[in-house]
mmCIF file of C-alpha atoms in Angstrom:
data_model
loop_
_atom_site.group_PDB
_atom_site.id
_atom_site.type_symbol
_atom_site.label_atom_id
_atom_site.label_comp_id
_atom_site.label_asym_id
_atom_site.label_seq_id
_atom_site.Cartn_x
_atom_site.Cartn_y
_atom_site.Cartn_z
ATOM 1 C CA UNK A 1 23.281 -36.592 19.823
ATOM 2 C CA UNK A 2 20.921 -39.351 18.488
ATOM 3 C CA UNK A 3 18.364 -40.362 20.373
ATOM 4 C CA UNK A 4 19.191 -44.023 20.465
ATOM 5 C CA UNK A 5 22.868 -43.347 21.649
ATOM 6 C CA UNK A 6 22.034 -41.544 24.956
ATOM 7 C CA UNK A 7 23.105 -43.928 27.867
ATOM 8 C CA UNK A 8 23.037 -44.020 31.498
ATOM 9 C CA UNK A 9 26.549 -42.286 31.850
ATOM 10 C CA UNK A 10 25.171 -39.102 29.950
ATOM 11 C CA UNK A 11 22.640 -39.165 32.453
ATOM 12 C CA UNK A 12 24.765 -39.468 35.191
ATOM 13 C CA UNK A 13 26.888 -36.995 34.281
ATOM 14 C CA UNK A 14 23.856 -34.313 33.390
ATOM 15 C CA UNK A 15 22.027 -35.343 36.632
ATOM 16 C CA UNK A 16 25.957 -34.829 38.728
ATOM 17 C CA UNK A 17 25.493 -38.709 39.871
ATOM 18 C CA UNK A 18 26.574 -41.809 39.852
ATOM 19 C CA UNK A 19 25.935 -44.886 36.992
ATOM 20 C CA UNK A 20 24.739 -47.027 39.535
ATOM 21 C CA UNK A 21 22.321 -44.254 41.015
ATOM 22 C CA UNK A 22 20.723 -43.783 37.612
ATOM 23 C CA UNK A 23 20.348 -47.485 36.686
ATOM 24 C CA UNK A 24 18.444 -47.811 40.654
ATOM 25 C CA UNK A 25 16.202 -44.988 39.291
ATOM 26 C CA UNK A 26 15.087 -46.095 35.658
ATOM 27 C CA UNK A 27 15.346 -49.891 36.836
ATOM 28 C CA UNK A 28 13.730 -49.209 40.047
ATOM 29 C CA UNK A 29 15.436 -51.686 41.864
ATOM 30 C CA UNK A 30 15.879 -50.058 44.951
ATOM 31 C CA UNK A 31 14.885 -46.973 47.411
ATOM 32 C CA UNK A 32 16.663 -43.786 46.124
ATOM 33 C CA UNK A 33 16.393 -40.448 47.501
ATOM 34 C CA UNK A 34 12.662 -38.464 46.296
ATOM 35 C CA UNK A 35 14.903 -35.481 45.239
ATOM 36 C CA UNK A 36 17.801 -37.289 43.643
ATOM 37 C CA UNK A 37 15.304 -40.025 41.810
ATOM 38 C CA UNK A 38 13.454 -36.212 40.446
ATOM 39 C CA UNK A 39 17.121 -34.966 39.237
ATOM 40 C CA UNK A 40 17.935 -38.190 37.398
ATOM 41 C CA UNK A 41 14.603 -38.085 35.849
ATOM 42 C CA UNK A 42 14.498 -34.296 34.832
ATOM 43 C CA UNK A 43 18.108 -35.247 33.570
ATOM 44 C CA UNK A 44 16.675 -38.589 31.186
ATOM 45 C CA UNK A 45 13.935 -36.720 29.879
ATOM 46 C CA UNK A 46 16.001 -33.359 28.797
ATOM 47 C CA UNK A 47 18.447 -35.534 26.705
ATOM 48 C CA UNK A 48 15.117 -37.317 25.526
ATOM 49 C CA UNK A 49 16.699 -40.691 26.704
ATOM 50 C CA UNK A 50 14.440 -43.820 26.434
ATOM 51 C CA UNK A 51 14.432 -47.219 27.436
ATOM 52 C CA UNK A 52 15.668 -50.079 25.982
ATOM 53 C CA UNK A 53 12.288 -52.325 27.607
ATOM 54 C CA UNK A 54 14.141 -55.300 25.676
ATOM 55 C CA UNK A 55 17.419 -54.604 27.568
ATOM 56 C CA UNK A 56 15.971 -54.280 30.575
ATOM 57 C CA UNK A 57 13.961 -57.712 30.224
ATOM 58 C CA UNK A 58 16.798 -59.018 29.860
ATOM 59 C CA UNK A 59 17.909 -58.159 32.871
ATOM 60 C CA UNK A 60 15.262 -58.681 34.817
ATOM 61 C CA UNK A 61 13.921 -61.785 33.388
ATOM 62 C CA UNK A 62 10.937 -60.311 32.184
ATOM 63 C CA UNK A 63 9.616 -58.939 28.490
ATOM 64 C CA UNK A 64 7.129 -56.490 29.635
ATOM 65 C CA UNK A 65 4.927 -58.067 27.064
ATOM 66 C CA UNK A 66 1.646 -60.168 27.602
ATOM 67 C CA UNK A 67 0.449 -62.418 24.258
ATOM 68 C CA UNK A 68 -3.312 -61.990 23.737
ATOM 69 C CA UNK A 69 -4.899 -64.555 21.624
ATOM 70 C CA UNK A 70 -8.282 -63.306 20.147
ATOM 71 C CA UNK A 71 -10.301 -65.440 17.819
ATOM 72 C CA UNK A 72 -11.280 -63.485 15.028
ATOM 73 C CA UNK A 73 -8.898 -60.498 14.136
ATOM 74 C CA UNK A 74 -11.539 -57.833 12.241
ATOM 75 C CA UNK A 75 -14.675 -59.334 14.649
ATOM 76 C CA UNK A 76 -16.382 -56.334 16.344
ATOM 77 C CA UNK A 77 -16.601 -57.874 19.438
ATOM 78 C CA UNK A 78 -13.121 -59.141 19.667
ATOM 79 C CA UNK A 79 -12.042 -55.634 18.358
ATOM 80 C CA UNK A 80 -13.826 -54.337 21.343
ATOM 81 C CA UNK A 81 -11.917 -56.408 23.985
ATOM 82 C CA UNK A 82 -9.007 -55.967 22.414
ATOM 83 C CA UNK A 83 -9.430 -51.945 22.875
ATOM 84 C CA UNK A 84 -9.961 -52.983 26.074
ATOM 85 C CA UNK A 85 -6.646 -54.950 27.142
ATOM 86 C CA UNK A 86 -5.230 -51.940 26.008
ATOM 87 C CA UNK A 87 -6.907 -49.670 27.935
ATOM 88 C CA UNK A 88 -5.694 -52.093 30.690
ATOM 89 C CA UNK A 89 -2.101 -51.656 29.956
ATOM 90 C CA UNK A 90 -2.040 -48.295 29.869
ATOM 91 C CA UNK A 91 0.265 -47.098 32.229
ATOM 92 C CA UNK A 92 1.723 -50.065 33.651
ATOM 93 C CA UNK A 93 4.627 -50.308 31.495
ATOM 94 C CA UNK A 94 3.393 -54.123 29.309
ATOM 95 C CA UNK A 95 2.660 -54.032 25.672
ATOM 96 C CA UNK A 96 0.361 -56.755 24.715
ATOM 97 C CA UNK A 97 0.892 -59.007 21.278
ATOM 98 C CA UNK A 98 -1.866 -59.959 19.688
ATOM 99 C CA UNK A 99 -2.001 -63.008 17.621
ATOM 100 C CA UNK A 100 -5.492 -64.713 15.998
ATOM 101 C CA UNK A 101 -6.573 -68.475 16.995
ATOM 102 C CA UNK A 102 -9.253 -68.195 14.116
ATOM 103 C CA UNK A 103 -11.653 -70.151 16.034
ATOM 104 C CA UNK A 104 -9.139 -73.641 15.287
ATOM 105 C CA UNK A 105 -8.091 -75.336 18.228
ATOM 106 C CA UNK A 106 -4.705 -76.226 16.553
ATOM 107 C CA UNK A 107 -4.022 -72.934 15.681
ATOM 108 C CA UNK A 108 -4.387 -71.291 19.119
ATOM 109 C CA UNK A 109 -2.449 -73.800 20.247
ATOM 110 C CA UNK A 110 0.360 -72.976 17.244
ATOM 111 C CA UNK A 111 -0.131 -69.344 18.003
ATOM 112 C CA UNK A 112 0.237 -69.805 21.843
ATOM 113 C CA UNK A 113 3.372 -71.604 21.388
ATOM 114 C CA UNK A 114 4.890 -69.205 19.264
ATOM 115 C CA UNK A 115 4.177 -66.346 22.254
ATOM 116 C CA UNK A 116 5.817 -68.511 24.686
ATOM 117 C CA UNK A 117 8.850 -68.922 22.234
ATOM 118 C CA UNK A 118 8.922 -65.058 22.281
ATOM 119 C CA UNK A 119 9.675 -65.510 26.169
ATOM 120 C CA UNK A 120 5.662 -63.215 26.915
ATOM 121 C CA UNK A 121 4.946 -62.762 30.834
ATOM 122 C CA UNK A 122 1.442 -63.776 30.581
ATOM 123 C CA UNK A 123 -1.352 -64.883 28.192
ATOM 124 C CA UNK A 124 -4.826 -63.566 27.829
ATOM 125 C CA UNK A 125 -7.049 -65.749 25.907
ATOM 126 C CA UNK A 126 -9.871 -64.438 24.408
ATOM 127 C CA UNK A 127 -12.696 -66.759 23.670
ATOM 128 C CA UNK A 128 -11.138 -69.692 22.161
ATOM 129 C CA UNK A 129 -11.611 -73.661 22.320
ATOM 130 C CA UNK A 130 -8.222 -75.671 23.705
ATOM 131 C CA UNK A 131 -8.960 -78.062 25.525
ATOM 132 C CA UNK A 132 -9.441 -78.055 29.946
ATOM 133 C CA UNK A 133 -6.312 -80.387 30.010
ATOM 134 C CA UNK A 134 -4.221 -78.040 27.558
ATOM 135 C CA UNK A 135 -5.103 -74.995 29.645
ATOM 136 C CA UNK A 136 -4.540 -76.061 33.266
ATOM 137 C CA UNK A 137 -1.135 -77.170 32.169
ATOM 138 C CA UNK A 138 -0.621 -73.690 30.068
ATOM 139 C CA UNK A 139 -1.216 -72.139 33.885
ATOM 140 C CA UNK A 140 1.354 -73.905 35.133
ATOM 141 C CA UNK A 141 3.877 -72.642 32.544
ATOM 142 C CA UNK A 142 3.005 -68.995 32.968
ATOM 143 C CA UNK A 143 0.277 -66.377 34.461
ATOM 144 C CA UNK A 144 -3.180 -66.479 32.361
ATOM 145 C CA UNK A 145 -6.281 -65.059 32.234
ATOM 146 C CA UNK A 146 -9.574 -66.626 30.016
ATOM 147 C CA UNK A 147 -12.009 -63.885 28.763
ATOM 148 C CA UNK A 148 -15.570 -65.057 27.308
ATOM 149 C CA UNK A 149 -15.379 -68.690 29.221
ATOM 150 C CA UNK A 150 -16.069 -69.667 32.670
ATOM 151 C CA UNK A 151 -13.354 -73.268 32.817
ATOM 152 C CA UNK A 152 -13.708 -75.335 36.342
ATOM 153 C CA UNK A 153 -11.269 -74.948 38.606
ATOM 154 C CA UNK A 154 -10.179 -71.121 37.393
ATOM 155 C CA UNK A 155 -11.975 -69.304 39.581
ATOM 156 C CA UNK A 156 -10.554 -65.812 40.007
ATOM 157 C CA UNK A 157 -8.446 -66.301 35.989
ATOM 158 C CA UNK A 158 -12.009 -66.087 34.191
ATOM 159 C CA UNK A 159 -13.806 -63.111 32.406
ATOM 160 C CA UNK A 160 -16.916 -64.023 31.375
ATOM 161 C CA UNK A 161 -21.032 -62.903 31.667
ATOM 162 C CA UNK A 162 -23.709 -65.237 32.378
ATOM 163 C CA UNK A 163 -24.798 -66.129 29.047
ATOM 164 C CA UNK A 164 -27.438 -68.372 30.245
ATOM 165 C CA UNK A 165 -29.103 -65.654 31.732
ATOM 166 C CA UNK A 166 -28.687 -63.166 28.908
ATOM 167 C CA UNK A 167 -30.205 -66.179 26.989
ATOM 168 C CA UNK A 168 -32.487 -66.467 28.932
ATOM 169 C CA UNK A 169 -33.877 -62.814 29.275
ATOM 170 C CA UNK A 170 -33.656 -62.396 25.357
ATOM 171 C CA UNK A 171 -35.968 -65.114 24.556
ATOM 172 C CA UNK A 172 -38.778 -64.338 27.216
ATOM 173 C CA UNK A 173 -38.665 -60.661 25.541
ATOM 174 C CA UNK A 174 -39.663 -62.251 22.531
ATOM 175 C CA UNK A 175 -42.170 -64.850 24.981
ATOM 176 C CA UNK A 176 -43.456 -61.444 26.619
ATOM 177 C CA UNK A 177 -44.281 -60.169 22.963
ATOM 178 C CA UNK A 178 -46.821 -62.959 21.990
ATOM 179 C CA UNK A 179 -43.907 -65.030 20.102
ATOM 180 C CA UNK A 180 -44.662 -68.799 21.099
ATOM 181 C CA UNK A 181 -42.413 -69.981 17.618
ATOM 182 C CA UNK A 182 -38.847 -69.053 18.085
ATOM 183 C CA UNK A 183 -36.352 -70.660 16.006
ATOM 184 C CA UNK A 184 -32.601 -70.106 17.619
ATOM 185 C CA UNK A 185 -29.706 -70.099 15.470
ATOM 186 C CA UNK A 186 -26.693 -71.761 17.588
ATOM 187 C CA UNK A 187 -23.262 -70.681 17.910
ATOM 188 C CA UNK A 188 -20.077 -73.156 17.453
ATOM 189 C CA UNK A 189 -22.115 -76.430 18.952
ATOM 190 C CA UNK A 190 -19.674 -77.621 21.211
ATOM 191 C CA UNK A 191 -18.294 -73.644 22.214
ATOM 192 C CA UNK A 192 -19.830 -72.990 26.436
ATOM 193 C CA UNK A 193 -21.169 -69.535 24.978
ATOM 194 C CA UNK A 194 -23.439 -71.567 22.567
ATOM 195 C CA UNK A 195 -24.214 -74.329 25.176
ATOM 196 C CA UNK A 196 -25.135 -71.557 27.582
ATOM 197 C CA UNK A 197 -27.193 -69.645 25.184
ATOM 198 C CA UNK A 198 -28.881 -72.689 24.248
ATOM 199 C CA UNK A 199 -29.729 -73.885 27.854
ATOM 200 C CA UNK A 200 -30.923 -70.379 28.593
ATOM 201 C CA UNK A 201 -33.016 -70.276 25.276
ATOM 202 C CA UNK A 202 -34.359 -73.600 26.428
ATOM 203 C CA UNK A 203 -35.257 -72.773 29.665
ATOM 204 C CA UNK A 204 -37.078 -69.827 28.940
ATOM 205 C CA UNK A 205 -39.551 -71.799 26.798
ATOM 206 C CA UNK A 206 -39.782 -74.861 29.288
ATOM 207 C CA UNK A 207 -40.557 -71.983 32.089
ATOM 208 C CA UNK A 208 -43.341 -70.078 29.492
ATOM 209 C CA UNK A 209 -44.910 -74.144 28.736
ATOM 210 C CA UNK A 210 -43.326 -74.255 25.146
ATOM 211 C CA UNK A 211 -42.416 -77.058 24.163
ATOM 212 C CA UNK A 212 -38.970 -77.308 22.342
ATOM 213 C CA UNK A 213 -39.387 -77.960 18.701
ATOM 214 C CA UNK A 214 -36.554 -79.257 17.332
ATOM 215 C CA UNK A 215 -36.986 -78.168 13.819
ATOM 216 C CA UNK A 216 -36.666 -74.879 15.233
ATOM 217 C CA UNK A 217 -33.047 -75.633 16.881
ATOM 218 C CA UNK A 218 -30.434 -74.899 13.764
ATOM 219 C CA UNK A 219 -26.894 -74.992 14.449
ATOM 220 C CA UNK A 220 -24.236 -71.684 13.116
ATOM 221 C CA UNK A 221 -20.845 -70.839 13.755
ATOM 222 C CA UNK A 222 -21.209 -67.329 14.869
ATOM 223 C CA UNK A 223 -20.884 -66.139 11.432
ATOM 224 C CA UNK A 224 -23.373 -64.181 9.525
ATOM 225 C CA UNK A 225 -22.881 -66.576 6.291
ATOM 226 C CA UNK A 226 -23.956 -69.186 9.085
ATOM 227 C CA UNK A 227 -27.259 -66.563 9.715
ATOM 228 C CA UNK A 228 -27.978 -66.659 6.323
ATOM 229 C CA UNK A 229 -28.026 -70.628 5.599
ATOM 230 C CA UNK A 230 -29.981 -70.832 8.478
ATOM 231 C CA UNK A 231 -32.727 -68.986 7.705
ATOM 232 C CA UNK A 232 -32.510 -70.317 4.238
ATOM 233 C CA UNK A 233 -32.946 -74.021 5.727
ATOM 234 C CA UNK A 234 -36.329 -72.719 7.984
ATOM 235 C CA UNK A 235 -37.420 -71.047 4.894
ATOM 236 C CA UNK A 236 -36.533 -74.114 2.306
ATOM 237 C CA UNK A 237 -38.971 -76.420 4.722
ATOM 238 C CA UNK A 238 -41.850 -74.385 4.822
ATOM 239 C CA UNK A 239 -41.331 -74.226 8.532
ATOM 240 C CA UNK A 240 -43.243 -71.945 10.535
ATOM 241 C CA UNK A 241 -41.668 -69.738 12.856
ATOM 242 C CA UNK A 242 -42.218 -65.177 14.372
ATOM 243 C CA UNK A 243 -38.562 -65.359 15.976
ATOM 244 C CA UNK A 244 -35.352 -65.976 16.102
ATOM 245 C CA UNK A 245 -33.085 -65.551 18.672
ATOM 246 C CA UNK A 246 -29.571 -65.672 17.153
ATOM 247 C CA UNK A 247 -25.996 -67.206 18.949
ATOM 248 C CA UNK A 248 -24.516 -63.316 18.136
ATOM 249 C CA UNK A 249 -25.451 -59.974 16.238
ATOM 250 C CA UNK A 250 -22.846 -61.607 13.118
ATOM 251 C CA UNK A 251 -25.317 -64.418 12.867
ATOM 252 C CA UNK A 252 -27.946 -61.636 13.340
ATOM 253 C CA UNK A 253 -27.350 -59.879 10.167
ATOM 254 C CA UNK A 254 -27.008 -62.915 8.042
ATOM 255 C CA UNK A 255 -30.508 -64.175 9.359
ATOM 256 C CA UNK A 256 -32.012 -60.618 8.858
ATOM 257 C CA UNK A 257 -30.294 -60.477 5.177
ATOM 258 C CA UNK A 258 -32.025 -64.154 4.404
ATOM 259 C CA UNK A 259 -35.348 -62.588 5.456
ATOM 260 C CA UNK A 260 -35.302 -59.305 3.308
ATOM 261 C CA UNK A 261 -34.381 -61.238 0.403
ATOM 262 C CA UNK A 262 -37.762 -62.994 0.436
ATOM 263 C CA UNK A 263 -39.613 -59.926 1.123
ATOM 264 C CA UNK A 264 -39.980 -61.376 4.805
ATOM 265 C CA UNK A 265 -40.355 -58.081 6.932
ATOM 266 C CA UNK A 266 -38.436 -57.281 9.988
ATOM 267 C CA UNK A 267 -39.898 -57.067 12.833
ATOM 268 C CA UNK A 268 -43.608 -56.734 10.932
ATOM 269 C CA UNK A 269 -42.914 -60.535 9.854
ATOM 270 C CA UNK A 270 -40.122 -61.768 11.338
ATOM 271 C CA UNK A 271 -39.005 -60.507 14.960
ATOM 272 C CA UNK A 272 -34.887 -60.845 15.675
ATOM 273 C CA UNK A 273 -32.790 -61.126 18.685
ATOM 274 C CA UNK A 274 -28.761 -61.055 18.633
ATOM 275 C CA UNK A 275 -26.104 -61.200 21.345
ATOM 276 C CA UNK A 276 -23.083 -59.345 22.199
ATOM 277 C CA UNK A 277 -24.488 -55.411 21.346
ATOM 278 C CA UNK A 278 -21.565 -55.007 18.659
ATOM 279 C CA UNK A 279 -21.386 -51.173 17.917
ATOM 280 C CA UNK A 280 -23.286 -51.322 14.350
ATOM 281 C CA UNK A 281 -26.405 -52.996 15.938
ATOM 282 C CA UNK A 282 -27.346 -49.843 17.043
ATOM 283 C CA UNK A 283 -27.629 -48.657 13.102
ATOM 284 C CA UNK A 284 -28.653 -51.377 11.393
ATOM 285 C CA UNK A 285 -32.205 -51.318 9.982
ATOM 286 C CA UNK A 286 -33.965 -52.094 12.015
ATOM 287 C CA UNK A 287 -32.237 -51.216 15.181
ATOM 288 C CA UNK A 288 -31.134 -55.109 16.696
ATOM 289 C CA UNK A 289 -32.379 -55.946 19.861
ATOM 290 C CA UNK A 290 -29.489 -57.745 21.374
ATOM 291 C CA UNK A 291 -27.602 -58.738 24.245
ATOM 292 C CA UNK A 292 -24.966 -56.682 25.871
ATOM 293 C CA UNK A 293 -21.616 -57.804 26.170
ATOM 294 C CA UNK A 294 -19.376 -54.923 28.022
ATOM 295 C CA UNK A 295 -16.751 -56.100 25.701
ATOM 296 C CA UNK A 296 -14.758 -53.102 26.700
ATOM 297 C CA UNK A 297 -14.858 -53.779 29.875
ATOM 298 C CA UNK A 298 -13.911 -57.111 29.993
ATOM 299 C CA UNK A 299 -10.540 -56.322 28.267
ATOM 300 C CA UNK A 300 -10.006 -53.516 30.684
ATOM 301 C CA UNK A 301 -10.409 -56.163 33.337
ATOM 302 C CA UNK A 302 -8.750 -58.937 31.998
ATOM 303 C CA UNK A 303 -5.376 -56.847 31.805
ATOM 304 C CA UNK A 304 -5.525 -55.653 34.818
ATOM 305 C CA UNK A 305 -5.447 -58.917 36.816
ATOM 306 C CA UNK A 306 -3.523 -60.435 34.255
ATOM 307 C CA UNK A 307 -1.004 -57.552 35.757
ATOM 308 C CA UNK A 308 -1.281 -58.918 39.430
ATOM 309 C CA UNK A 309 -0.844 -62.656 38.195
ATOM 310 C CA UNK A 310 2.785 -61.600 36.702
ATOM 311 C CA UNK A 311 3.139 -59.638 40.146
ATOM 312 C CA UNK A 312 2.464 -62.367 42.010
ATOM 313 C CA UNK A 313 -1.003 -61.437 43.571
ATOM 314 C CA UNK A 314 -4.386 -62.736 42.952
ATOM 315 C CA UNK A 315 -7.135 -61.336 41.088
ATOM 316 C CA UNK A 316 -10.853 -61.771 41.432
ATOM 317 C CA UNK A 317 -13.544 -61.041 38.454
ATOM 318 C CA UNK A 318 -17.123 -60.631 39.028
ATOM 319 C CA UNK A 319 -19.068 -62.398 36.880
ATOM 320 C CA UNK A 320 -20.292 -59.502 34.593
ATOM 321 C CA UNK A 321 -23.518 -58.561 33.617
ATOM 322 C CA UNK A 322 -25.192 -59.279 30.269
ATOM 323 C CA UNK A 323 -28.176 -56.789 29.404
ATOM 324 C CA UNK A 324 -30.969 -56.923 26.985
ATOM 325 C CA UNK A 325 -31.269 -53.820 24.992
ATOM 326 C CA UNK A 326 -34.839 -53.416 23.548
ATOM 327 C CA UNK A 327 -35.046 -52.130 20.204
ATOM 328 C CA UNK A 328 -36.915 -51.972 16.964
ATOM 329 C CA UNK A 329 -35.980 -55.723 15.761
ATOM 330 C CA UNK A 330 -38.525 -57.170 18.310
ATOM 331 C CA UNK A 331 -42.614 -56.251 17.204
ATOM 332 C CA UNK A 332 -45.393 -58.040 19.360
ATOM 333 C CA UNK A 333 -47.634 -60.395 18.369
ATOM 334 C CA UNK A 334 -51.083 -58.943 18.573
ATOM 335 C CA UNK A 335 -52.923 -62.672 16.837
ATOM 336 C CA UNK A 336 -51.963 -66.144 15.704
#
């Protein structure tokens, strides 16, 4: 007998009950007796029998998929999450989709559509830039969960850290160190994580009496090409600078790159800061101090109470932690 062509009545008939008492069981739709629910089981997994999840959406009304949208399909960090979601799902019977917004509004919002069309339970969004308007009325279509933004009015649907404060904690390292002329290579201008990380930069200098130069303010896209231009630009000007604190580790590597092609030494010359702790930083020569991201995490999370949103139930995120972790990219200042 082929796999595929085992049905509920060869079930029924190995397990000595009824049709309807074996479609209860798989479908769970209703209490059935512990010791009969065990024989139709033992009975479906003998003749190797398994579900048809699209039938039984059908049914039901539901897919037993979720769409996630990530941003940048091949990004470490987004890889990260996305190892994360499915850590989430594990277990609770939902496949995610995933599908890449490529940081373009207009395709996330293409890419979202096209989930919808494939009739998905719920969305996780990872990152991304639609709009406030085109989100709150995407949560009133369908359960969703944001990862990597904190949007008004979501409270409990958001994933995110507190970027201003890893910001924040990654520039006074380099203040702490004797560096007083930090250049800081933006992320996406208009993205919250680059707002945040600038406003945390920002106020770490304003709090230390440095005054914000804006010749050291350069704007990226999170991309170490972006890194690289950037550094080019300082270096181009003749503009002086000990530091950078850069919008990710991507831009991190570009801006390290720049430097080594001059002969500019790293940290000796030239100390560098990242953000998001991607798994290479940790190899790369120097070592990158950075900024922790539990990317993991966050994925693990995010599926989960994306889980109780399609259940009905509410779910509540904790605004997670992001940790400076001190490494050989970061050399102090002994004169000026």
């Amino acid at each position: 007998m082929k796999l595929n062509d085992i049905t509920i009545k060869d079930i029924a008939e190995r397990a000595n009950v009824s049709k309807s008492t074996v479609s209860r069981v798989l479908n769970d739709l209703a209490i059935v007796n512990p010791k009969t629910r065990k024989t139709v089981l033992e009975a479906a997994e003998s003749l190797g029998y398994q579900a048809n999840v699209f039938a039984r959406g059908l049914a039901s009304g539901r897919s037993m998929t979720v769409g996630v949208v990530t941003q940048k399909i091949g990004s470490p960090f987004y890889d990260m999450m996305m190892q994360g979601v499915i850590q989430g799902f594990t277990g609770t019977g939902y496949s995610p989709i995933f599908v890449d917004g490529q940081w373009e509004q207009s395709t996330e919002l293409d890419v979202i559509r096209t989930l919808m069309g494939r009739k998905v339970d719920g969305l996780i969004l990872l990152g991304g830039d639609i709009s406030q308007k085109d989100l709150d009325q995407l949560r009133e279509q369908i359960p969703t969960v944001v990862v990597g933004k904190d949007v008004a009015g979501w409270e409990g649907q958001c994933v995110y850290v507190d970027n201003f404060s890893g910001a924040y904690d990654a520039t006074q390292h380099l203040i702490e160190f004797g560096h007083r002329e930090i250049a800081i290579v933006r992320g996406i201008i208009h993205h919250q994580d680059a707002i945040r990380r600038f406003q945390g930069y920002a106020q770490a200098l304003a709090d230390a009496s440095i005054e914000l130069d804006p010749d050291l303010v350069l704007d990226g896209n999170f991309t170490a090409q972006s890194g690289i231009i950037a550094v080019n630009s300082l270096l181009m000007r003749g503009k002086s600078f000990t530091a950078v604190f850069c919008a990710n580790d991507m831009v991190a590597y570009g801006a390290r790159l720049a430097l080594q092609r001059k002969g500019i030494r790293v940290p000796e010359d030239v100390s560098i800061v990242g953000f998001d702790d991607q798994a290479e930083s940790s190899y790369v020569s120097p070592p990158l101090t950075t900024v922790r991201q539990p990317g993991v995490e966050m994925g693990v999370v995010a599926a989960e109470g994306i889980v109780q949103l399609m259940q009905g139930g509410t779910c509540e995120f904790p605004v997670m932690n992001a940790e400076l972790q001190r490494r050989e990219s970061v050399a102090r200042i002994t004169s000026q």
